[in-house]
Short mmCIF file of C-alpha atoms and ligand atoms in Angstrom, two decimals:
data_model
loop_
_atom_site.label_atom_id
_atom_site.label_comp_id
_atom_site.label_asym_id
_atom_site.label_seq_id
_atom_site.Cartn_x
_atom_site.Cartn_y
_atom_site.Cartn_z
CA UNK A 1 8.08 -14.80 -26.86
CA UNK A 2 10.18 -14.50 -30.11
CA UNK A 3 12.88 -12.68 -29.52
CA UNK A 4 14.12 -12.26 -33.15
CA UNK A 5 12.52 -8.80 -33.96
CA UNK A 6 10.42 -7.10 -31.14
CA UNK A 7 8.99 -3.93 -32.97
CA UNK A 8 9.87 -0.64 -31.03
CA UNK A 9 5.78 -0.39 -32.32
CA UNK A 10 4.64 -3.52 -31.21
CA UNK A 11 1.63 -5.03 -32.90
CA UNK A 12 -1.67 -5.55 -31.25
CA UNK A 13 -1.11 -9.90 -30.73
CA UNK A 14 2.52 -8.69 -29.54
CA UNK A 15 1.26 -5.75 -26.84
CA UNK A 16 -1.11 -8.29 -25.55
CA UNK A 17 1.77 -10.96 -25.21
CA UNK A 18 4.22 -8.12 -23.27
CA UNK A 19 0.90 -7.40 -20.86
CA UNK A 20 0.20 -11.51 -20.49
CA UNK A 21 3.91 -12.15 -19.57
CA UNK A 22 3.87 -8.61 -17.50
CA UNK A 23 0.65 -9.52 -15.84
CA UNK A 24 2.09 -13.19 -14.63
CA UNK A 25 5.12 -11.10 -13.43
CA UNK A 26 2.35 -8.91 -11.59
CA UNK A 27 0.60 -11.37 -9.79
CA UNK A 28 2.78 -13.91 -8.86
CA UNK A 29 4.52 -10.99 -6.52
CA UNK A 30 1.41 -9.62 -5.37
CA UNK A 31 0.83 -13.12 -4.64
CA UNK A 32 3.61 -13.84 -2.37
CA UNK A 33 3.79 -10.37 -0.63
CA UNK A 34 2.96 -12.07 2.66
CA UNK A 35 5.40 -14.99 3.06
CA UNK A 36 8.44 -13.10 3.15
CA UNK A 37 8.87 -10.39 4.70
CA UNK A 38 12.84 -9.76 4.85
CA UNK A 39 14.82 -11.22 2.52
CA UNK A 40 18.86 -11.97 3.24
CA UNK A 41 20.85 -9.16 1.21
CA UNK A 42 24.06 -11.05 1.42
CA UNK A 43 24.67 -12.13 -1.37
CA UNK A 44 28.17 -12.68 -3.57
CA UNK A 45 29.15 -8.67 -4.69
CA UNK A 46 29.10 -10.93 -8.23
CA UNK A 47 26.02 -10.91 -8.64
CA UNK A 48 25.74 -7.05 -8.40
CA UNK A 49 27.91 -6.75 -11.01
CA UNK A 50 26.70 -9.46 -13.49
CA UNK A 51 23.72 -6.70 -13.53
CA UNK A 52 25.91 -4.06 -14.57
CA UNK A 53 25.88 -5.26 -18.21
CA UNK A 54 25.80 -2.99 -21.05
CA UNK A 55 22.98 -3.79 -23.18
CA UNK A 56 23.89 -5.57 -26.43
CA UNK A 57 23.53 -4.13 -29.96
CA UNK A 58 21.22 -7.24 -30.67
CA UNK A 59 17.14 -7.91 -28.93
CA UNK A 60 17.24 -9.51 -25.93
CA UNK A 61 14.29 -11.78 -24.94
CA UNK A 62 11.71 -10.35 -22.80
CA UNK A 63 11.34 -13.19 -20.87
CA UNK A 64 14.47 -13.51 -19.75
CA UNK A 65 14.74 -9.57 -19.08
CA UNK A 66 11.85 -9.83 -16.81
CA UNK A 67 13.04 -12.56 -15.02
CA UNK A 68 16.37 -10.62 -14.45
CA UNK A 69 13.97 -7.84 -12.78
CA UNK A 70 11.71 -10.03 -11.08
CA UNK A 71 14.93 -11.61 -9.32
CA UNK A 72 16.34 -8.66 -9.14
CA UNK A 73 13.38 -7.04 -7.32
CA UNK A 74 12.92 -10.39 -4.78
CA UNK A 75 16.79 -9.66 -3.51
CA UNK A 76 15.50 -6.31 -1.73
CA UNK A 77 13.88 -5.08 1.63
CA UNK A 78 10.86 -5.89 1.38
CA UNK A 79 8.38 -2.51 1.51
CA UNK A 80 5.12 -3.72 0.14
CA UNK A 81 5.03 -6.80 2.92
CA UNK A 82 2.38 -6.68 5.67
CA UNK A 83 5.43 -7.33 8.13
CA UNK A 84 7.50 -4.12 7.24
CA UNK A 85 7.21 -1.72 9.67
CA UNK A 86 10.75 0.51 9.05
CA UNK A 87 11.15 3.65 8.20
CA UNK A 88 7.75 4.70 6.93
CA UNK A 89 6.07 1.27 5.29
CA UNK A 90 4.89 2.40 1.70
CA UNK A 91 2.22 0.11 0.39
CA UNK A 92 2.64 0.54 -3.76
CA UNK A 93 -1.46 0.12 -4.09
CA UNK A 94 -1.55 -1.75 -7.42
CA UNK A 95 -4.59 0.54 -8.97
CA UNK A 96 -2.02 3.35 -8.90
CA UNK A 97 0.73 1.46 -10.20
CA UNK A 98 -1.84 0.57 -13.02
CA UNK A 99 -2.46 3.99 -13.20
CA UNK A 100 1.14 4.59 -14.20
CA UNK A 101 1.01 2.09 -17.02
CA UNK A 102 -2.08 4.11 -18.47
CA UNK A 103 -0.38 7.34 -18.08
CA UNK A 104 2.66 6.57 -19.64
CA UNK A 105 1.19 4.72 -22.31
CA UNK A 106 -0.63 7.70 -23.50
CA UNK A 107 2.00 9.88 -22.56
CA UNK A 108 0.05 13.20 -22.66
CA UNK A 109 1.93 16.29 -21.56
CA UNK A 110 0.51 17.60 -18.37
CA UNK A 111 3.21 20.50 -17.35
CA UNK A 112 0.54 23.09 -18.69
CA UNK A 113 -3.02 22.97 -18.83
CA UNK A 114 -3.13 23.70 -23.06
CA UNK A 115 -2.18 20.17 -24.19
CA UNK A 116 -4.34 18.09 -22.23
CA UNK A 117 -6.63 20.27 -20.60
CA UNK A 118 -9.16 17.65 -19.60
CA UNK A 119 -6.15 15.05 -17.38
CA UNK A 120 -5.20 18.09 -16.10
CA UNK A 121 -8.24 19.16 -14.69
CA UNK A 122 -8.66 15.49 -12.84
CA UNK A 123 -5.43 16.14 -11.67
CA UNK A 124 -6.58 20.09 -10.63
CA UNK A 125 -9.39 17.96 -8.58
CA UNK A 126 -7.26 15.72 -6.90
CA UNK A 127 -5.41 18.87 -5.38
CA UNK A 128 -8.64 20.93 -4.27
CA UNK A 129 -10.06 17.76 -2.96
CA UNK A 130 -6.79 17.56 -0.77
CA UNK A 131 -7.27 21.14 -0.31
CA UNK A 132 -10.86 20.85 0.87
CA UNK A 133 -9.91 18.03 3.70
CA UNK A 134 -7.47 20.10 5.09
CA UNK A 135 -9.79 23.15 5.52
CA UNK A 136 -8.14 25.42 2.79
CA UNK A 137 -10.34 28.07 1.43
CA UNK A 138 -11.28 27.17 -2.38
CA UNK A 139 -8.92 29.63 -3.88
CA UNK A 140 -6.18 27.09 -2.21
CA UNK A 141 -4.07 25.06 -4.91
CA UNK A 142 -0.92 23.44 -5.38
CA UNK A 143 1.22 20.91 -6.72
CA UNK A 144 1.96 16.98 -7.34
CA UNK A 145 5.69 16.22 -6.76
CA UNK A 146 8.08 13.69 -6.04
CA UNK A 147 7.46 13.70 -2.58
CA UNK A 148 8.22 15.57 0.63
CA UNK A 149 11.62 17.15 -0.32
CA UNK A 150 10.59 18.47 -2.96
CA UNK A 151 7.67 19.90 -1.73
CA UNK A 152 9.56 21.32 1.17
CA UNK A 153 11.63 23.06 -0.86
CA UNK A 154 8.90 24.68 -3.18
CA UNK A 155 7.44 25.42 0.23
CA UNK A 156 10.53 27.57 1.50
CA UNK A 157 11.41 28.87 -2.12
CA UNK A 158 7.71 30.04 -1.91
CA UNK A 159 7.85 32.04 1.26
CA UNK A 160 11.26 33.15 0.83
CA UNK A 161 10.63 34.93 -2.56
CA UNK A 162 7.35 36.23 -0.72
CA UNK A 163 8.49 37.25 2.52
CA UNK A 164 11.88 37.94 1.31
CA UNK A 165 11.83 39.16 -1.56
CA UNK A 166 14.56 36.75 -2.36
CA UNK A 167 17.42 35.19 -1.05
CA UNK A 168 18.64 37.03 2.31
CA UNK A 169 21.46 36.63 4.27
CA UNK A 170 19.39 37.87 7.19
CA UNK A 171 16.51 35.78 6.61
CA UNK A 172 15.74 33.04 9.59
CA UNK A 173 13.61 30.20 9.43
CA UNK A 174 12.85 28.11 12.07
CA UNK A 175 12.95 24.20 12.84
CA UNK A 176 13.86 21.77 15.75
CA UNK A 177 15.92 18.70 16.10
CA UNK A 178 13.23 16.80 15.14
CA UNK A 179 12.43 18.20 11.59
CA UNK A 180 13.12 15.71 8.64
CA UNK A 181 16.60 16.60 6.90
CA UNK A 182 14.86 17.78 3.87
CA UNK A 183 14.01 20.98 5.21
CA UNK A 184 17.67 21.89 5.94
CA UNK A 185 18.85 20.05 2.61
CA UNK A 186 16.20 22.38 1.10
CA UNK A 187 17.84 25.76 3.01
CA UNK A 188 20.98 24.81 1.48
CA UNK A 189 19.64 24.74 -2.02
CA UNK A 190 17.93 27.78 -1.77
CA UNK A 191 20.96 29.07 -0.81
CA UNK A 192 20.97 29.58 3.31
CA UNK A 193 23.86 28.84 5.15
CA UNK A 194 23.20 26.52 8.42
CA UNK A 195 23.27 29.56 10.83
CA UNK A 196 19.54 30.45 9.07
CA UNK A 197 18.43 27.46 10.00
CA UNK A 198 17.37 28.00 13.96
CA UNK A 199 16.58 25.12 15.85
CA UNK A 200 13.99 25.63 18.74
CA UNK A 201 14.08 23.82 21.76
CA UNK A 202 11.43 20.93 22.08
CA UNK A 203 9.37 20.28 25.52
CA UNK A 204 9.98 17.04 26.76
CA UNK A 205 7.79 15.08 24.56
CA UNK A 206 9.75 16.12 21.47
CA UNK A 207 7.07 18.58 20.36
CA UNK A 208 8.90 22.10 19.36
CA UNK A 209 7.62 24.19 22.21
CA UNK A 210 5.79 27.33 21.12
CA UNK A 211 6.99 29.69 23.69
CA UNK A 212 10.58 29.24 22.99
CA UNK A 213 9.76 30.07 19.56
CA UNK A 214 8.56 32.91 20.07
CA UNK A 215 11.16 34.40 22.22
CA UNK A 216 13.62 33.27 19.84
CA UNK A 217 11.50 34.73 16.68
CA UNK A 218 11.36 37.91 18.64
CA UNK A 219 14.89 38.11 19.55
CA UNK A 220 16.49 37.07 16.67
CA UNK A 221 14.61 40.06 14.94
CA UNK A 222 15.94 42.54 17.98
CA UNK A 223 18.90 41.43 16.44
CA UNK A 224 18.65 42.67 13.12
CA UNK A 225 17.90 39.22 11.64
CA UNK A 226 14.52 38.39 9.43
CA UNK A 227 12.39 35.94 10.58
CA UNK A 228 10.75 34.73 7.94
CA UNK A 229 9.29 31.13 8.24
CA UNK A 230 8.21 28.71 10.62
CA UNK A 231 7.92 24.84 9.96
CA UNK A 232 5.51 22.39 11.99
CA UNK A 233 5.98 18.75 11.70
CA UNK A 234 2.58 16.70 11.72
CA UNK A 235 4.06 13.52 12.59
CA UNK A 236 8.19 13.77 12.90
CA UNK A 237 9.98 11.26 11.25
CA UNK A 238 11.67 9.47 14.39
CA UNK A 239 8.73 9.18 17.18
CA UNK A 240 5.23 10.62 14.62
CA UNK A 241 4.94 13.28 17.07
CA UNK A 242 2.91 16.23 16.05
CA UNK A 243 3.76 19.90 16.86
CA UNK A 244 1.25 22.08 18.66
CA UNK A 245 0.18 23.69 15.24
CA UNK A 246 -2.42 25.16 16.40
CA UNK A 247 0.05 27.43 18.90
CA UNK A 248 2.57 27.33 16.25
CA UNK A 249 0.44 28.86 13.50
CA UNK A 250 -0.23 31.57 16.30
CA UNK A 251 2.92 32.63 16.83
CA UNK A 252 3.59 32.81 12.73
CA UNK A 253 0.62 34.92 12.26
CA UNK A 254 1.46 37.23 15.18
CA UNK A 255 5.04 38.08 14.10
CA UNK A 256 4.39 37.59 10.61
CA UNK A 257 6.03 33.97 9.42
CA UNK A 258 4.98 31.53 6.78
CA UNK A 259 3.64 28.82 8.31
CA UNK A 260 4.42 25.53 6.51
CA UNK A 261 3.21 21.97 8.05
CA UNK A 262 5.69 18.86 6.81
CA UNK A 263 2.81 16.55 7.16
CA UNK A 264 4.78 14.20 5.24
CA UNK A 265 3.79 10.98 7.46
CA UNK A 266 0.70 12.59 9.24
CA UNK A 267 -0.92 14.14 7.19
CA UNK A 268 -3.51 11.37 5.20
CA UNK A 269 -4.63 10.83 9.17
CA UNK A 270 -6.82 14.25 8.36
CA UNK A 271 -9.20 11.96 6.53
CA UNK A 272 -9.87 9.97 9.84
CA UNK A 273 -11.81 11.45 13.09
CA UNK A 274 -8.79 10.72 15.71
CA UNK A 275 -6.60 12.47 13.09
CA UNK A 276 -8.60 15.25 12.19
CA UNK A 277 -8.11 16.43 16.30
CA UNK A 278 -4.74 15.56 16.82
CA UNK A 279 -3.53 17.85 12.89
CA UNK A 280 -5.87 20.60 14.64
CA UNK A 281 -4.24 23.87 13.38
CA UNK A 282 -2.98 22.47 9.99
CA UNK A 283 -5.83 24.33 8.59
CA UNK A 284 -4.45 27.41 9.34
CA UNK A 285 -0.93 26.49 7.13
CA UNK A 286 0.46 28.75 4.68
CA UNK A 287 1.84 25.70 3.44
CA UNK A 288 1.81 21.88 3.26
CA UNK A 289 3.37 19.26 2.09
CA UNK A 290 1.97 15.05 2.94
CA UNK A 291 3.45 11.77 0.86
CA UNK A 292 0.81 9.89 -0.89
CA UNK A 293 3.56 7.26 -0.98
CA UNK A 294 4.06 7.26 2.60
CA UNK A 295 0.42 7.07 4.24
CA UNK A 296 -2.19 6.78 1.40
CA UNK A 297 0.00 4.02 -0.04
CA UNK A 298 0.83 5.27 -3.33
CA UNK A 299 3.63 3.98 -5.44
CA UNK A 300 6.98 6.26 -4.30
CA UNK A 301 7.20 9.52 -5.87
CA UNK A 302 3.53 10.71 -5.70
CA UNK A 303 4.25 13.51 -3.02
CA UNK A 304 1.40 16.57 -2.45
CA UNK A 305 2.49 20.54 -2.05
CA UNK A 306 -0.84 22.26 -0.68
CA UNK A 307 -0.38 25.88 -0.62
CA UNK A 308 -3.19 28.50 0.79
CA UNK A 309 -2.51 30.90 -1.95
CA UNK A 310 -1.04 29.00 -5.27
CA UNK A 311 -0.65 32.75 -7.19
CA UNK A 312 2.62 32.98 -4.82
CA UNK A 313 3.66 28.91 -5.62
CA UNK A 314 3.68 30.47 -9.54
CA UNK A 315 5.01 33.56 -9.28
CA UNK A 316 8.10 31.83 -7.14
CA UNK A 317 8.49 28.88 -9.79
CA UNK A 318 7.65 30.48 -13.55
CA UNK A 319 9.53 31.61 -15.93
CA UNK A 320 8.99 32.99 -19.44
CA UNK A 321 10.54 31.99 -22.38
CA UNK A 322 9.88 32.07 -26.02
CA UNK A 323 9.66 28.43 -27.03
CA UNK A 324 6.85 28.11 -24.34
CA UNK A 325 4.65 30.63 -25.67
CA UNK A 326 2.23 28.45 -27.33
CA UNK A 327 1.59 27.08 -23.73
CA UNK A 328 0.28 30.49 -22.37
CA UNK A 329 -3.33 29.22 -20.26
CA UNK A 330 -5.80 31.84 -18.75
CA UNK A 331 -6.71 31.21 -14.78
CA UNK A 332 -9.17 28.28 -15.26
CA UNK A 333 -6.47 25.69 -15.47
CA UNK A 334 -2.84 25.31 -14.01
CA UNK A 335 0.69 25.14 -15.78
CA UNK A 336 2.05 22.86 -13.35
CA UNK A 337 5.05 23.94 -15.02
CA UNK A 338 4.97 27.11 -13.15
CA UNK A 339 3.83 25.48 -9.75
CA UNK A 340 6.95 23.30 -9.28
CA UNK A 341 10.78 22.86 -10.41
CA UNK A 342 9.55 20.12 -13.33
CA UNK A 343 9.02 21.00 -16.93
CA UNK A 344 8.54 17.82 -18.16
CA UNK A 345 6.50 15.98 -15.44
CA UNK A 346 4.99 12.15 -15.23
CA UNK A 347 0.68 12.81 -15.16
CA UNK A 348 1.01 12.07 -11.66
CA UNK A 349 -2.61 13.13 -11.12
CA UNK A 350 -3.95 9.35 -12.30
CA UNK A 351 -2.08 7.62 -9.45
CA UNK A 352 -4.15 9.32 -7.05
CA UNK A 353 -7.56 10.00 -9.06
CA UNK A 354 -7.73 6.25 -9.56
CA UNK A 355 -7.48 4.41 -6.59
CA UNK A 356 -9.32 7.54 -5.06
CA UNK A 357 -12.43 7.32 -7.40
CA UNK A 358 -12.58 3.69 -7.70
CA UNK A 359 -12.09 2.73 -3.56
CA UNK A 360 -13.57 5.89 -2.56
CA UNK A 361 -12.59 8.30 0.23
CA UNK A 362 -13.96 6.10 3.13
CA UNK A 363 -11.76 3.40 1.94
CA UNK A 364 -8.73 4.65 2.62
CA UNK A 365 -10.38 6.49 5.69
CA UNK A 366 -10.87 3.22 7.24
CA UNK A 367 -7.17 1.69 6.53
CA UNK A 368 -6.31 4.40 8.26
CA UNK A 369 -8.63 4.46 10.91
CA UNK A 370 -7.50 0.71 11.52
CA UNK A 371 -4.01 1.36 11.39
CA UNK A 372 -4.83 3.61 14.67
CA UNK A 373 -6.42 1.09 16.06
CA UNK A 374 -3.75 -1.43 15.49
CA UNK A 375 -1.25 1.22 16.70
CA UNK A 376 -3.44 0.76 20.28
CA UNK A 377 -3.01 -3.07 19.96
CA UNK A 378 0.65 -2.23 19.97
CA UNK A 379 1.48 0.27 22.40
CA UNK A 380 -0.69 -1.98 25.20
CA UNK A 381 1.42 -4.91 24.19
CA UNK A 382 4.36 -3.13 24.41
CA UNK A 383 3.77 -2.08 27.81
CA UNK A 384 3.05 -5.39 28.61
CA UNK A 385 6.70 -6.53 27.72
CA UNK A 386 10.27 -6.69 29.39
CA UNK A 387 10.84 -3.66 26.78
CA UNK A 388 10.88 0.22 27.78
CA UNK A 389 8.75 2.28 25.71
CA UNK A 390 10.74 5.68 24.75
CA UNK A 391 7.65 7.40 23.46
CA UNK A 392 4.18 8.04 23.31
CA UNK A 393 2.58 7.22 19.83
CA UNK A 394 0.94 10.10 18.36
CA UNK A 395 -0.29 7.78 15.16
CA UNK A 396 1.41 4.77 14.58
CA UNK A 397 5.12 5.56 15.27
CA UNK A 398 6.64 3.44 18.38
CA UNK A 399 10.07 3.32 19.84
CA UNK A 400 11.51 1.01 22.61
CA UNK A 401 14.59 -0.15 23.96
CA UNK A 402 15.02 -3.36 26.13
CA UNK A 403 16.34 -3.01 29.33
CA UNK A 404 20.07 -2.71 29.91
CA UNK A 405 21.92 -0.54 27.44
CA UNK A 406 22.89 0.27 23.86
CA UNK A 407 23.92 -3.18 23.23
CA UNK A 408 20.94 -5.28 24.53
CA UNK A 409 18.68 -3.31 22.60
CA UNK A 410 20.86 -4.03 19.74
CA UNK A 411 20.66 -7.73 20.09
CA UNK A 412 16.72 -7.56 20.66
CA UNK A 413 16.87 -6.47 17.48
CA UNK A 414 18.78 -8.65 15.54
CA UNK A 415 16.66 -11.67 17.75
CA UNK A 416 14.01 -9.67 16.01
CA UNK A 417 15.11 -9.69 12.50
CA UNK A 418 15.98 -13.55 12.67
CA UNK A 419 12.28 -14.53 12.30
CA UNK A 420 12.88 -13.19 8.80
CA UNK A 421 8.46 -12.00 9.02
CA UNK A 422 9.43 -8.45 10.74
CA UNK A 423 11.58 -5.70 9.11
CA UNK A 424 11.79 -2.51 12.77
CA UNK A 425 14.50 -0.04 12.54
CA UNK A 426 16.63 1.86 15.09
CA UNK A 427 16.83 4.77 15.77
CA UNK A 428 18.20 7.11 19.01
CA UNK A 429 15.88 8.91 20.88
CA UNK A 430 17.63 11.47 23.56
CA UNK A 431 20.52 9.75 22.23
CA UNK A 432 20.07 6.45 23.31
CA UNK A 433 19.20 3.37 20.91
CA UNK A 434 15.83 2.73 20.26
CA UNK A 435 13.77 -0.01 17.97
CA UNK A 436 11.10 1.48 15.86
CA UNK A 437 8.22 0.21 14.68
CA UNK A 438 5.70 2.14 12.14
CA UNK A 439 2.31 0.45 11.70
CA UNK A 440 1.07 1.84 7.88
CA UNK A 441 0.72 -0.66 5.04
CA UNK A 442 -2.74 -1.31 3.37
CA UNK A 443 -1.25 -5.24 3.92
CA UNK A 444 -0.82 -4.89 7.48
CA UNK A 445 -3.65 -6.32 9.64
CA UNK A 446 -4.51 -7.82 13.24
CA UNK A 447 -3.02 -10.96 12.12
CA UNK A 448 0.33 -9.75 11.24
CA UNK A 449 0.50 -7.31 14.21
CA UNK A 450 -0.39 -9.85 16.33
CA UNK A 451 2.20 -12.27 14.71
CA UNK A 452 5.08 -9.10 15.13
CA UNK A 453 3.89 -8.73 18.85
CA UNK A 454 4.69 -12.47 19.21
CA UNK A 455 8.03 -12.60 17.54
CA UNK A 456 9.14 -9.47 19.34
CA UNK A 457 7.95 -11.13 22.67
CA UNK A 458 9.82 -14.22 22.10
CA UNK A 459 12.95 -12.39 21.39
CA UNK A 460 12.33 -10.30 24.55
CA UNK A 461 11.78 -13.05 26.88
CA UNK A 462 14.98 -14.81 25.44
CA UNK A 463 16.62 -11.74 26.52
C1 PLP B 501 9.59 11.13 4.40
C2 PLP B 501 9.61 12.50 4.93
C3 PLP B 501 10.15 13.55 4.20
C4 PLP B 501 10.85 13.34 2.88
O1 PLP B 501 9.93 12.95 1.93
P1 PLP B 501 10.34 12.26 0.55
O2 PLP B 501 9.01 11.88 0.00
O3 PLP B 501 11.18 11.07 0.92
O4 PLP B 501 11.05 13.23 -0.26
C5 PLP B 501 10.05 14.83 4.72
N1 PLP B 501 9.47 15.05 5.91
C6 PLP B 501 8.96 14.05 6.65
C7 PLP B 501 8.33 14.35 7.98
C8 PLP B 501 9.01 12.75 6.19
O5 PLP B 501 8.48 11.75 6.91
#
C-alpha cells in the first residue's frame, strides 16, 4: 500500500485495502494459534526499545506498521492458545473482536440512553438476559465494565453509600484469604483503611466458613463497629473454589449485609447444569460481578456488574451537571453514565450481543459444559500420577505439587514449560508451592488436554 498520503478519511478502494491487509494479519494468527503455545520472552532488552520510537512527522507505511504489531504481538505469552492454562485462559472469540471493529467504526455514544437509544437497548438486553440466568427478579440491572475490579468496586461503592450512608470509619466488610486482591484494592479506593477489611477464617477446603462469619459479624458490631457487607467468591482465583453462598447470603440477610458474589471466574458456569448447583445461592446476591473475558471468552475488558436493584448502582455513581443536561432519559432506558465510573465508555454491549445472538446460548453452554468434563479427564489423570493433588476442583481450577518439596515442584515445572505446548502457573496453597492448571479456552479440547496430561507425565516420571 502507498504510503505517500494515507487520508485520515480514507477512500472506499483505500478502507477496503486497510481491511484486506488487516484481514491477512487476522487470519494468519488465528491460523497458527495451535502450534505454539509459549513463546521464549528472552529476547535482547534492544529490541524493547527499538519499539519505543516516537512516531515521525511524516506517514509511515501500513504494512510495515502492522508487521511491527504482528511481531510484536507473536513475542508474548500466548493467551488465545488451546495449551494455555495460567492464570485464567481468556479465549479473545473473534466475533467479539469483530464486534469491536463495528463499534468503533461507528463510534456512537452509548454513556446515556438519548444518543443512541436503539445500541443501547441491545446492550440493556444483554444485562437482563445475564440478569435472568442468574435468577434476578426483572427489575434487576446493571452495568458493562472493564472487568472484575471494576465491578467490585461499583459493587462496594454501591452498598457502602446504601448501607452507609457514605464513607465510615466504622464500617466492616468482610472477606477471606482467598478473595481476589481487587476487593481490598477496591476498599482502599473507596477510602477504608485495611483494618475494615475482616478476613474470616476458611474451613479446610478453602471455602470461607459461614459460622465464623457470623460470630465475627456479630461481634464486631458488639463492638461498636458497622458491618456492612459481605463478599462470596464463586470460584476463588487460586484453587476455583466456591463459597457456601447459599449459607453466606443467610447470614447477610439475617444481620443485614450486602451480599455481593465475585463470580469473576465462576460465574458463566450458571449457564451449564453442573454449574447451576454448585453457584446455588448466587441468586440471592445483592450484587455480582463475572468476566466475560475470563469464562465466556470475550476479548479482555468486557467485565459484567449485575446488581438486584440498579436504582441504588445510579444513585451511588450519578452526578448532575449542566453540560449533561441535554442527556436527561426517563426510566425506559439507562445512562450507563450513571451506572458506572465511565463517562465516555467503548459500546461494549456488541462484544457480547454478537457472539451471543449469532452462536446462541447453548453454544457457549456446551464449551462450558465440556470444559467440566475435560476438568474430570484431568483431575483422574492427575491422581493417576507421581504428583500430589493440593485441591479438589470445584470447575476447572487444579493445583499439584510433586513429591518432595518446594524445589522439586519447581523443577516439574520448568520440565513442564520446556515442551514449549503448555503454559501452568504456580501458585502456594497453605503456603507451600503448587502448579496450577485452569482448563477454559474455547481452543482447548480432548486433544490438547490429553497432549498436556502427556507432557506433564513425562516430566513427572523424569522426576
Ligand atoms: C480475575 C478476577 C478478578 C479481577 O478481574 P479483572 O477483570 O482482571 O479486573 C476479580 N475477582 C476474581 C475472582 C477474579 O478471578
Amino acid at each position: 500500500m502507498s504510503n505517500r498520503h494515507p487520508a485520515m478519511e480514507p477512500g472506499r478502494d483505500e478502507v477496503a485495502a486497510m481491511m484486506a491487509a488487516a484481514t491477512s494479519l487476522v487470519t494468519d494468527f488465528l491460523g497458527s494459534v495451535d502450534t505454539a503455545p509459549t513463546a521464549p520472552l528472552d529476547f535482547p532488552a534492544s529490541e524493547l526499545t527499538e519499539l519505543f520510537a516516537p512516531p515521525g512527522d511524516r506517514p509511515g507505511d501500513l504494512d510495515d506498521l502492522l508487521a511491527t504489531f504482528r511481531d510484536a504481538a507473536a513475542q508474548a505469552a500466548e493467551t488465545v492458545s488451546p495449551g494455555f492454562y495460567a492464570y485464567f485462559p481468556g479465549g479473545g472469540l473473534f466475533a467479539s473482536a469483530l464486534a469491536e471493529l463495528l463499534a468503533a467504526t461507528v463510534n456512537r455514544y452509548t454513556g446515556s440512553g438519548a444518543m443512541a437509544p436503539k445500541l443501547v437497548a441491545m446492550e440493556h438486553g444483554v444485562i437482563q438476559w445475564f440478569c435472568s440466568v442468574f435468577g434476578l427478579p426483572p427489575t434487576a440491572g446493571g452495568v458493562l465494565s472493564s472487568g472484575a475490579s471494576s465491578g467490585n468496586l461499583s459493587a462496594l461503592v454501591t452498598a457502602r453509600q446504601h448501607r452507609l450512608g457514605g464513607p465510615d470509619r466504622t464500617g466492616t466488610l468482610y472477606v477471606t484469604e482467598h478473595t481476589h486482591h481487587s476487593v481490598a484494592k477496591a476498599a482502599m479506593i473507596a477510602g477504608f483503611t485495611p483494618d475494615q477489611v475482616r478476613l474470616v477464617p476458611v474451613t479446610a477446603d478453602f471455602r470461607m466458613d459461614p459460622t465464623a462469619a457470623e460470630q465475627m459479624i456479630a461481634a464486631d458490631r458488639t463492638a461498636g463497629l458497622r458491618p456492612f457487607l459481605l463478599i462470596g467468591t464463586a470460584g476463588t482465583t487460586n484453587t476455583g473454589t466456591i463459597d457456601p453462598l447459599a449459607d453466606l447470603a443467610e447470614v447477610a440477610r439475617r444481620h443485614g449485609l450486602w451480599f455481593h458474589v465475585d463470580a469473576a471466574y465462576g460465574g458463566a458456569f450458571q449457564l451449564t447444569a453442573r454449574g447451576r448447583v454448585k453457584l446455588a445461592g448466587i441468586e440471592q446476591a445483592d450484587s455480582i460481578t463475572l468476566d466475560a473475558h475470563k469464562s465466556l471468552f470475550m476479548p479482555y475488558s468486557t467485565g459484567i456488574l449485575l446488581v438486584r436493584d440498579p436504582r441504588l448502582l445510579r444513585s451511588a455513581h450519578s452526578m448532575d451537571a449542566d453540560y449533561l443536561q441535554d442527556l436527561a432519559l426517563g426510566d425506559e432506558l439507562p445512562n450507563w453514565a450513571d451506572h458506572g465510573t465511565e463517562l465516555t465508555r467503548p459500546f461494549r454491549g456488541l462484544r457480547l450481543w454478537l457472539p451471543l445472538h449469532l452462536y446462541g446460548v447453548d453454544a457457549f453452554r456446551s464449551e462450558l459444559d465440556e470444559k467440566l468434563d475435560l476438568s474430570e479427564v484431568v483431575r483422574r489423570e492427575l491422581r493417576e500420577l507421581p504428583v500430589i493433588a493440593t485441591s479438589e476442583p470445584d470447575l476447572t481450577v487444579h493445583t499439584f505439587r510433586a513429591p518432595g518439596g518446594e524445589k522439586e515442584s519447581q523443577q516439574l515445572l520448568e520440565r513442564i514449560h520446556a515442551s514449549r505446548r503448555v503454559a501452568l502457573t504456580s501458585t502456594r496453597i497453605n503456603g507451600d508451592y503448587a502448579l496450577r492448571l485452569c482448563v477454559l479456552s474455547h481452543r482447548t479440547h480432548r486433544s490438547h488436554v490429553d497432549e498436556a496430561l502427556g507432557i506433564i507425565r513425562a516430566a513427572a516420571l523424569a522426576a
